[in-house]
Amino acid sequence: MPPVLERRKSKGENGTAFSPSDCNRKLIGARSFSRGLLASGKQISKEDDFESARDYHSHGTHKASIAAGSYVLGASHFGYARGTARGVAPSAHVAMYKVLWSTSTVEIATSDVLTGMDQTIDDGLDIMSLSLALPKTPYFEDVIAIASLSAIDKGIVVVCAAGNEGGSEHNIQRSTMDHHSRCWYY
């Protein structure tokens, strides 16, 4: 792993089942943001989440591994497809910022997302990946899309999940069985 650049200010935070010692030369920081959720009267589930930066459901960990997973020799799926696994940028450093929480359902406070985005900017990181699958909102009303402009203005690449809705003319979906789908490009 290359050395961590001095401009990076990310760090690990103490919390349930997570401590700063869990960070290393790959995971250079991990923070959690829940004040907005807690201020709204919601409680983080003790059975279905960790009140810390630790990823209970592994969604963020999975996405980070796709983006920046280190080389793993001899990887396989139950002995099949054995080989070397790696992410797109295996030498990249990762800082994980948790903003989505399990309550009695899965909840999000926009203020927590915005705080996490601001912290990403302040911590000098280069890429912000938001894989939150929030309800579709017109861009001019979407505070997260608007806040992304601040990050972009500071030279940060912002990547957002397009959602899990599927089946509309706005999705790119083409298979050998479906020759009549329309594709839209943004």
PDB file of C-alpha atoms in Angstrom:
ATOM      1  CA  MET A   1       0.000   0.000   0.000  1.00  0.00           C
ATOM      2  CA  PRO A   2       1.241   3.478  -0.759  1.00  0.00           C
ATOM      3  CA  PRO A   3       1.654   5.841   2.194  1.00  0.00           C
ATOM      4  CA  VAL A   4      -1.378   7.880   3.257  1.00  0.00           C
ATOM      5  CA  LEU A   5      -1.138  11.443   1.980  1.00  0.00           C
ATOM      6  CA  GLU A   6      -0.659  14.056   4.695  1.00  0.00           C
ATOM      7  CA  ARG A   7      -3.722  16.015   3.560  1.00  0.00           C
ATOM      8  CA  ARG A   8      -5.955  13.096   4.554  1.00  0.00           C
ATOM      9  CA  LYS A   9      -7.500  13.833   7.953  1.00  0.00           C
ATOM     10  CA  SER A  10      -9.821  10.856   8.232  1.00  0.00           C
ATOM     11  CA  LYS A  11      -9.610   8.811  11.422  1.00  0.00           C
ATOM     12  CA  GLY A  12     -11.254   5.910  13.158  1.00  0.00           C
ATOM     13  CA  GLU A  13     -13.840   6.533  15.875  1.00  0.00           C
ATOM     14  CA  ASN A  14     -14.701   4.461  18.927  1.00  0.00           C
ATOM     15  CA  GLY A  15     -18.125   2.841  18.996  1.00  0.00           C
ATOM     16  CA  THR A  16     -19.949  -0.453  19.394  1.00  0.00           C
ATOM     17  CA  ALA A  17     -17.767  -3.275  18.013  1.00  0.00           C
ATOM     18  CA  PHE A  18     -15.353  -0.802  16.403  1.00  0.00           C
ATOM     19  CA  SER A  19     -12.265   1.067  17.548  1.00  0.00           C
ATOM     20  CA  PRO A  20      -9.609   3.210  15.842  1.00  0.00           C
ATOM     21  CA  SER A  21      -7.266   0.202  15.953  1.00  0.00           C
ATOM     22  CA  ASP A  22      -9.527  -1.442  13.337  1.00  0.00           C
ATOM     23  CA  CYS A  23      -8.138   1.076  10.838  1.00  0.00           C
ATOM     24  CA  ASN A  24      -4.950   0.259   8.952  1.00  0.00           C
ATOM     25  CA  ARG A  25      -3.080   1.261   5.793  1.00  0.00           C
ATOM     26  CA  LYS A  26      -6.105   0.256   3.655  1.00  0.00           C
ATOM     27  CA  LEU A  27      -8.964   1.475   5.880  1.00  0.00           C
ATOM     28  CA  ILE A  28      -7.581   4.876   6.858  1.00  0.00           C
ATOM     29  CA  GLY A  29     -10.707   6.143   8.560  1.00  0.00           C
ATOM     30  CA  ALA A  30     -14.186   5.183   9.698  1.00  0.00           C
ATOM     31  CA  ARG A  31     -16.782   7.544  11.123  1.00  0.00           C
ATOM     32  CA  SER A  32     -20.484   7.395  11.857  1.00  0.00           C
ATOM     33  CA  PHE A  33     -23.147  10.082  11.742  1.00  0.00           C
ATOM     34  CA  SER A  34     -26.416   9.531  13.622  1.00  0.00           C
ATOM     35  CA  ARG A  35     -27.179  12.758  15.520  1.00  0.00           C
ATOM     36  CA  GLY A  36     -29.943  13.754  13.100  1.00  0.00           C
ATOM     37  CA  LEU A  37     -31.606  10.355  13.343  1.00  0.00           C
ATOM     38  CA  LEU A  38     -31.407  10.313  17.143  1.00  0.00           C
ATOM     39  CA  ALA A  39     -32.678  13.923  17.360  1.00  0.00           C
ATOM     40  CA  SER A  40     -35.766  12.839  15.394  1.00  0.00           C
ATOM     41  CA  GLY A  41     -36.620  10.423  18.214  1.00  0.00           C
ATOM     42  CA  LYS A  42     -35.549   7.235  16.411  1.00  0.00           C
ATOM     43  CA  GLN A  43     -33.437   4.632  18.159  1.00  0.00           C
ATOM     44  CA  ILE A  44     -30.740   2.574  16.473  1.00  0.00           C
ATOM     45  CA  SER A  45     -31.571  -1.132  16.689  1.00  0.00           C
ATOM     46  CA  LYS A  46     -29.289  -3.008  19.082  1.00  0.00           C
ATOM     47  CA  GLU A  47     -30.176  -6.307  17.341  1.00  0.00           C
ATOM     48  CA  ASP A  48     -29.784  -5.204  13.706  1.00  0.00           C
ATOM     49  CA  ASP A  49     -27.003  -2.615  13.758  1.00  0.00           C
ATOM     50  CA  PHE A  50     -23.899  -1.382  15.537  1.00  0.00           C
ATOM     51  CA  GLU A  51     -23.950   2.129  16.971  1.00  0.00           C
ATOM     52  CA  SER A  52     -20.604   2.840  15.345  1.00  0.00           C
ATOM     53  CA  ALA A  53     -18.904   2.997  11.969  1.00  0.00           C
ATOM     54  CA  ARG A  54     -18.970  -0.813  11.799  1.00  0.00           C
ATOM     55  CA  ASP A  55     -20.990  -2.120   8.856  1.00  0.00           C
ATOM     56  CA  TYR A  56     -23.632  -4.523  10.197  1.00  0.00           C
ATOM     57  CA  HIS A  57     -25.242  -5.463   6.871  1.00  0.00           C
ATOM     58  CA  SER A  58     -21.982  -5.432   4.831  1.00  0.00           C
ATOM     59  CA  HIS A  59     -23.455  -3.304   2.019  1.00  0.00           C
ATOM     60  CA  GLY A  60     -20.860  -0.546   2.385  1.00  0.00           C
ATOM     61  CA  THR A  61     -18.065  -3.073   2.863  1.00  0.00           C
ATOM     62  CA  HIS A  62     -19.125  -4.875  -0.314  1.00  0.00           C
ATOM     63  CA  LYS A  63     -19.185  -1.634  -2.316  1.00  0.00           C
ATOM     64  CA  ALA A  64     -15.783  -0.578  -0.932  1.00  0.00           C
ATOM     65  CA  SER A  65     -14.334  -3.990  -1.863  1.00  0.00           C
ATOM     66  CA  ILE A  66     -15.559  -3.611  -5.443  1.00  0.00           C
ATOM     67  CA  ALA A  67     -13.962  -0.171  -5.640  1.00  0.00           C
ATOM     68  CA  ALA A  68     -10.719  -0.681  -3.718  1.00  0.00           C
ATOM     69  CA  GLY A  69     -10.359  -4.288  -2.579  1.00  0.00           C
ATOM     70  CA  SER A  70      -6.787  -5.543  -2.155  1.00  0.00           C
ATOM     71  CA  TYR A  71      -5.493  -8.587  -4.032  1.00  0.00           C
ATOM     72  CA  VAL A  72      -6.764 -11.890  -2.600  1.00  0.00           C
ATOM     73  CA  LEU A  73      -4.958 -14.901  -4.054  1.00  0.00           C
ATOM     74  CA  GLY A  74      -6.844 -18.193  -4.300  1.00  0.00           C
ATOM     75  CA  ALA A  75     -10.281 -16.639  -3.902  1.00  0.00           C
ATOM     76  CA  SER A  76     -13.238 -18.813  -4.918  1.00  0.00           C
ATOM     77  CA  HIS A  77     -16.931 -19.321  -4.392  1.00  0.00           C
ATOM     78  CA  PHE A  78     -17.193 -22.695  -2.648  1.00  0.00           C
ATOM     79  CA  GLY A  79     -14.211 -23.913  -4.683  1.00  0.00           C
ATOM     80  CA  TYR A  80     -15.501 -22.649  -8.033  1.00  0.00           C
ATOM     81  CA  ALA A  81     -13.928 -19.910 -10.156  1.00  0.00           C
ATOM     82  CA  ARG A  82     -10.687 -19.998  -8.175  1.00  0.00           C
ATOM     83  CA  GLY A  83      -8.325 -17.146  -8.924  1.00  0.00           C
ATOM     84  CA  THR A  84      -7.196 -13.737  -7.762  1.00  0.00           C
ATOM     85  CA  ALA A  85      -9.863 -11.282  -6.655  1.00  0.00           C
ATOM     86  CA  ARG A  86      -9.295  -7.550  -6.425  1.00  0.00           C
ATOM     87  CA  GLY A  87     -11.169  -4.286  -6.579  1.00  0.00           C
ATOM     88  CA  VAL A  88     -10.977  -1.728  -9.361  1.00  0.00           C
ATOM     89  CA  ALA A  89      -8.254   0.267  -7.561  1.00  0.00           C
ATOM     90  CA  PRO A  90      -6.474  -2.164  -5.205  1.00  0.00           C
ATOM     91  CA  SER A  91      -3.881   0.406  -4.101  1.00  0.00           C
ATOM     92  CA  ALA A  92      -6.502   2.960  -3.058  1.00  0.00           C
ATOM     93  CA  HIS A  93      -7.092   3.917   0.560  1.00  0.00           C
ATOM     94  CA  VAL A  94     -10.629   3.745   1.961  1.00  0.00           C
ATOM     95  CA  ALA A  95     -12.476   5.865   4.499  1.00  0.00           C
ATOM     96  CA  MET A  96     -15.933   4.537   5.415  1.00  0.00           C
ATOM     97  CA  TYR A  97     -18.560   6.986   6.677  1.00  0.00           C
ATOM     98  CA  LYS A  98     -21.790   5.421   7.924  1.00  0.00           C
ATOM     99  CA  VAL A  99     -24.977   7.488   7.600  1.00  0.00           C
ATOM    100  CA  LEU A 100     -27.715   4.834   7.216  1.00  0.00           C
ATOM    101  CA  TRP A 101     -29.092   3.016  10.261  1.00  0.00           C
ATOM    102  CA  SER A 102     -31.382   0.150  11.207  1.00  0.00           C
ATOM    103  CA  THR A 103     -34.197   1.226  13.492  1.00  0.00           C
ATOM    104  CA  SER A 104     -37.513  -0.617  13.476  1.00  0.00           C
ATOM    105  CA  THR A 105     -37.013  -0.160   9.702  1.00  0.00           C
ATOM    106  CA  VAL A 106     -34.014   1.179   7.802  1.00  0.00           C
ATOM    107  CA  GLU A 107     -33.892   4.909   8.418  1.00  0.00           C
ATOM    108  CA  ILE A 108     -31.960   7.848   7.138  1.00  0.00           C
ATOM    109  CA  ALA A 109     -31.728  11.427   8.322  1.00  0.00           C
ATOM    110  CA  THR A 110     -30.762  13.778   5.526  1.00  0.00           C
ATOM    111  CA  SER A 111     -28.816  15.850   8.054  1.00  0.00           C
ATOM    112  CA  ASP A 112     -26.611  12.825   8.816  1.00  0.00           C
ATOM    113  CA  VAL A 113     -25.893  12.294   5.107  1.00  0.00           C
ATOM    114  CA  LEU A 114     -25.047  15.975   4.645  1.00  0.00           C
ATOM    115  CA  THR A 115     -22.806  15.929   7.732  1.00  0.00           C
ATOM    116  CA  GLY A 116     -20.997  12.870   6.369  1.00  0.00           C
ATOM    117  CA  MET A 117     -20.556  14.590   3.013  1.00  0.00           C
ATOM    118  CA  ASP A 118     -19.179  17.719   4.689  1.00  0.00           C
ATOM    119  CA  GLN A 119     -16.777  15.579   6.734  1.00  0.00           C
ATOM    120  CA  THR A 120     -15.580  13.825   3.575  1.00  0.00           C
ATOM    121  CA  ILE A 121     -14.741  17.221   2.083  1.00  0.00           C
ATOM    122  CA  ASP A 122     -13.037  18.396   5.292  1.00  0.00           C
ATOM    123  CA  ASP A 123     -11.027  15.161   5.531  1.00  0.00           C
ATOM    124  CA  GLY A 124      -9.420  15.762   2.125  1.00  0.00           C
ATOM    125  CA  LEU A 125     -10.731  12.650   0.406  1.00  0.00           C
ATOM    126  CA  ASP A 126     -10.834  12.347  -3.395  1.00  0.00           C
ATOM    127  CA  ILE A 127     -13.920  10.236  -4.100  1.00  0.00           C
ATOM    128  CA  MET A 128     -17.331  10.144  -2.429  1.00  0.00           C
ATOM    129  CA  SER A 129     -19.517   7.105  -3.162  1.00  0.00           C
ATOM    130  CA  LEU A 130     -23.104   7.307  -1.941  1.00  0.00           C
ATOM    131  CA  SER A 131     -24.864   3.966  -2.296  1.00  0.00           C
ATOM    132  CA  LEU A 132     -27.985   4.766  -0.300  1.00  0.00           C
ATOM    133  CA  ALA A 133     -30.870   3.872  -2.672  1.00  0.00           C
ATOM    134  CA  LEU A 134     -32.999   6.796  -1.543  1.00  0.00           C
ATOM    135  CA  PRO A 135     -36.442   7.487  -3.019  1.00  0.00           C
ATOM    136  CA  LYS A 136     -36.342   9.165  -6.414  1.00  0.00           C
ATOM    137  CA  THR A 137     -36.443  12.954  -6.092  1.00  0.00           C
ATOM    138  CA  PRO A 138     -36.151  15.559  -8.856  1.00  0.00           C
ATOM    139  CA  TYR A 139     -32.566  16.836  -8.891  1.00  0.00           C
ATOM    140  CA  PHE A 140     -33.578  20.431  -8.173  1.00  0.00           C
ATOM    141  CA  GLU A 141     -35.266  19.238  -4.935  1.00  0.00           C
ATOM    142  CA  ASP A 142     -32.679  16.622  -3.952  1.00  0.00           C
ATOM    143  CA  VAL A 143     -30.535  18.114  -1.176  1.00  0.00           C
ATOM    144  CA  ILE A 144     -27.948  15.354  -1.555  1.00  0.00           C
ATOM    145  CA  ALA A 145     -27.574  16.067  -5.288  1.00  0.00           C
ATOM    146  CA  ILE A 146     -27.276  19.769  -4.496  1.00  0.00           C
ATOM    147  CA  ALA A 147     -24.720  19.097  -1.732  1.00  0.00           C
ATOM    148  CA  SER A 148     -22.748  16.964  -4.190  1.00  0.00           C
ATOM    149  CA  LEU A 149     -22.084  20.121  -6.188  1.00  0.00           C
ATOM    150  CA  SER A 150     -20.087  21.482  -3.239  1.00  0.00           C
ATOM    151  CA  ALA A 151     -17.894  18.369  -3.259  1.00  0.00           C
ATOM    152  CA  ILE A 152     -17.497  18.502  -7.041  1.00  0.00           C
ATOM    153  CA  ASP A 153     -16.537  22.176  -6.787  1.00  0.00           C
ATOM    154  CA  LYS A 154     -13.665  21.099  -4.501  1.00  0.00           C
ATOM    155  CA  GLY A 155     -12.433  18.493  -6.995  1.00  0.00           C
ATOM    156  CA  ILE A 156     -14.039  15.440  -5.375  1.00  0.00           C
ATOM    157  CA  VAL A 157     -15.540  12.816  -7.680  1.00  0.00           C
ATOM    158  CA  VAL A 158     -19.076  12.014  -6.476  1.00  0.00           C
ATOM    159  CA  VAL A 159     -20.738   8.722  -7.409  1.00  0.00           C
ATOM    160  CA  CYS A 160     -24.352   8.033  -6.389  1.00  0.00           C
ATOM    161  CA  ALA A 161     -26.427   4.885  -6.722  1.00  0.00           C
ATOM    162  CA  ALA A 162     -29.168   5.253  -9.309  1.00  0.00           C
ATOM    163  CA  GLY A 163     -31.623   3.264  -7.178  1.00  0.00           C
ATOM    164  CA  ASN A 164     -33.156  -0.168  -7.162  1.00  0.00           C
ATOM    165  CA  GLU A 165     -36.453   0.616  -8.848  1.00  0.00           C
ATOM    166  CA  GLY A 166     -35.857  -1.104 -12.198  1.00  0.00           C
ATOM    167  CA  GLY A 167     -38.265  -1.659 -15.011  1.00  0.00           C
ATOM    168  CA  SER A 168     -38.585   1.903 -16.263  1.00  0.00           C
ATOM    169  CA  GLU A 169     -37.446   3.561 -19.454  1.00  0.00           C
ATOM    170  CA  HIS A 170     -34.774   5.339 -17.391  1.00  0.00           C
ATOM    171  CA  ASN A 171     -32.888   2.111 -16.676  1.00  0.00           C
ATOM    172  CA  ILE A 172     -30.289   0.730 -19.031  1.00  0.00           C
ATOM    173  CA  GLN A 173     -31.292  -2.894 -19.410  1.00  0.00           C
ATOM    174  CA  ARG A 174     -30.544  -4.969 -22.426  1.00  0.00           C
ATOM    175  CA  SER A 175     -30.288  -8.705 -22.711  1.00  0.00           C
ATOM    176  CA  THR A 176     -30.296 -11.151 -25.589  1.00  0.00           C
ATOM    177  CA  MET A 177     -33.929 -11.931 -24.741  1.00  0.00           C
ATOM    178  CA  ASP A 178     -35.111  -8.315 -24.670  1.00  0.00           C
ATOM    179  CA  HIS A 179     -34.553  -6.568 -27.981  1.00  0.00           C
ATOM    180  CA  HIS A 180     -37.223  -3.925 -27.401  1.00  0.00           C
ATOM    181  CA  SER A 181     -35.887  -2.140 -24.322  1.00  0.00           C
ATOM    182  CA  ARG A 182     -35.129   1.547 -24.635  1.00  0.00           C
ATOM    183  CA  CYS A 183     -31.870   2.893 -23.257  1.00  0.00           C
ATOM    184  CA  TRP A 184     -31.459   6.330 -21.774  1.00  0.00           C
ATOM    185  CA  TYR A 185     -28.134   8.007 -21.219  1.00  0.00           C
ATOM    186  CA  TYR A 186     -27.555  10.828 -18.775  1.00  0.00           C
TER     187      TYR A 186
END
